[in-house]
Tab-separated table of C-alpha atoms in Angstrom:
chain	number	residue	atom	x	y	z
A	1	THR	CA	-5.700	22.999	-8.131
A	2	ASN	CA	-4.487	21.982	-4.712
A	3	GLU	CA	-7.956	22.527	-3.195
A	4	ARG	CA	-9.558	20.312	-5.825
A	5	GLU	CA	-6.975	17.582	-5.188
A	6	MET	CA	-7.650	17.763	-1.442
A	7	GLN	CA	-11.398	17.440	-2.013
A	8	SER	CA	-10.820	14.473	-4.290
A	9	LYS	CA	-8.619	12.744	-1.698
A	10	GLU	CA	-11.177	13.482	1.033
A	11	LYS	CA	-13.968	11.981	-1.072
A	12	GLU	CA	-11.841	8.927	-1.807
A	13	ALA	CA	-11.053	8.479	1.895
A	14	ASN	CA	-14.741	8.797	2.823
A	15	GLU	CA	-15.778	6.200	0.271
A	16	PHE	CA	-13.024	3.842	1.430
A	17	ALA	CA	-14.131	4.188	5.059
A	18	ILE	CA	-17.792	3.717	4.198
A	19	ASN	CA	-17.266	0.705	1.968
A	20	THR	CA	-14.278	-1.010	3.504
A	21	LEU	CA	-13.437	-0.118	7.082
A	22	ILE	CA	-16.891	-0.389	8.627
A	23	PRO	CA	-19.229	-3.081	7.294
A	24	ASN	CA	-22.500	-1.343	6.494
A	25	SER	CA	-24.583	-3.952	8.323
A	26	GLN	CA	-22.527	-3.432	11.488
A	27	PHE	CA	-22.706	0.347	11.226
A	28	GLU	CA	-26.479	0.311	10.685
A	29	GLN	CA	-26.878	-1.915	13.752
A	30	PHE	CA	-24.806	0.568	15.794
A	31	ASN	CA	-26.758	3.465	14.290
A	32	ILE	CA	-30.169	2.028	15.296
A	33	TYR	CA	-29.761	3.009	18.935
A	34	LYS	CA	-28.383	6.508	18.253
A	35	LYS	CA	-26.160	6.172	21.329
A	36	PHE	CA	-23.202	8.169	20.170
A	37	SER	CA	-21.431	8.743	23.472
A	38	ASP	CA	-17.643	8.723	23.455
A	39	GLN	CA	-17.761	5.378	25.285
A	40	ALA	CA	-20.209	3.826	22.791
A	41	ILE	CA	-18.104	5.011	19.860
A	42	ALA	CA	-14.916	3.682	21.481
A	43	LYS	CA	-16.547	0.295	22.186
A	44	PHE	CA	-17.926	-0.034	18.657
A	45	ALA	CA	-14.543	0.933	17.204
A	46	GLU	CA	-12.816	-1.652	19.394
A	47	ASP	CA	-15.327	-4.312	18.311
A	48	GLN	CA	-14.602	-3.441	14.668
A	49	GLY	CA	-10.830	-3.364	15.211
A	50	ILE	CA	-10.472	0.222	13.994
A	51	SER	CA	-9.787	3.654	15.444
A	52	SER	CA	-12.627	5.591	17.034
A	53	SER	CA	-11.561	8.433	14.714
A	54	ILE	CA	-12.952	6.437	11.804
A	55	ILE	CA	-16.294	5.898	13.549
A	56	ALA	CA	-16.448	9.569	14.554
A	57	GLY	CA	-15.700	10.610	10.982
A	58	ARG	CA	-18.408	8.373	9.578
A	59	LEU	CA	-20.944	9.666	12.096
A	60	ALA	CA	-19.996	13.262	11.320
A	61	HIS	CA	-20.334	12.568	7.618
A	62	LYS	CA	-23.686	10.798	8.046
A	63	THR	CA	-25.211	13.379	10.417
A	64	LYS	CA	-23.456	16.453	8.975
A	65	SER	CA	-22.636	17.368	12.600
A	66	TRP	CA	-18.972	18.067	11.984
A	67	GLY	CA	-18.298	19.722	15.331
A	68	LYS	CA	-20.071	17.149	17.497
A	69	PHE	CA	-17.494	14.412	16.996
A	70	ALA	CA	-14.472	16.585	16.184
A	71	HIS	CA	-12.751	15.853	19.492
A	72	LEU	CA	-12.616	12.165	18.538
A	73	ARG	CA	-11.231	12.683	15.052
A	74	LYS	CA	-7.522	12.895	14.392
A	75	ARG	CA	-6.408	15.163	11.597
A	76	LEU	CA	-4.024	13.584	9.131
A	77	VAL	CA	-1.401	15.676	7.413
A	78	PHE	CA	0.089	14.343	4.219
A	79	LYS	CA	3.601	15.275	3.205
A	80	ASN	CA	4.255	16.051	-0.417
A	81	THR	CA	7.004	13.572	-1.292
A	82	VAL	CA	7.374	14.639	-4.903
């Protein structure tokens, strides 16, 4: 189903972000201080060379606080090209 495909793509994107976009050692170092202000997230993202949306998504996923970082996350819409 379409819902199942979306969940599969979301899981794949999460795993890619966790394993590829943000080195775990760097993320754990950032996570130690629990300073998740917009400025801290933006600075860490800049240091990593990635969008703050990716950091916000990883924090939301890790903390299960989906609303807390929602304003920093950009929603992607995929077009069906088939």
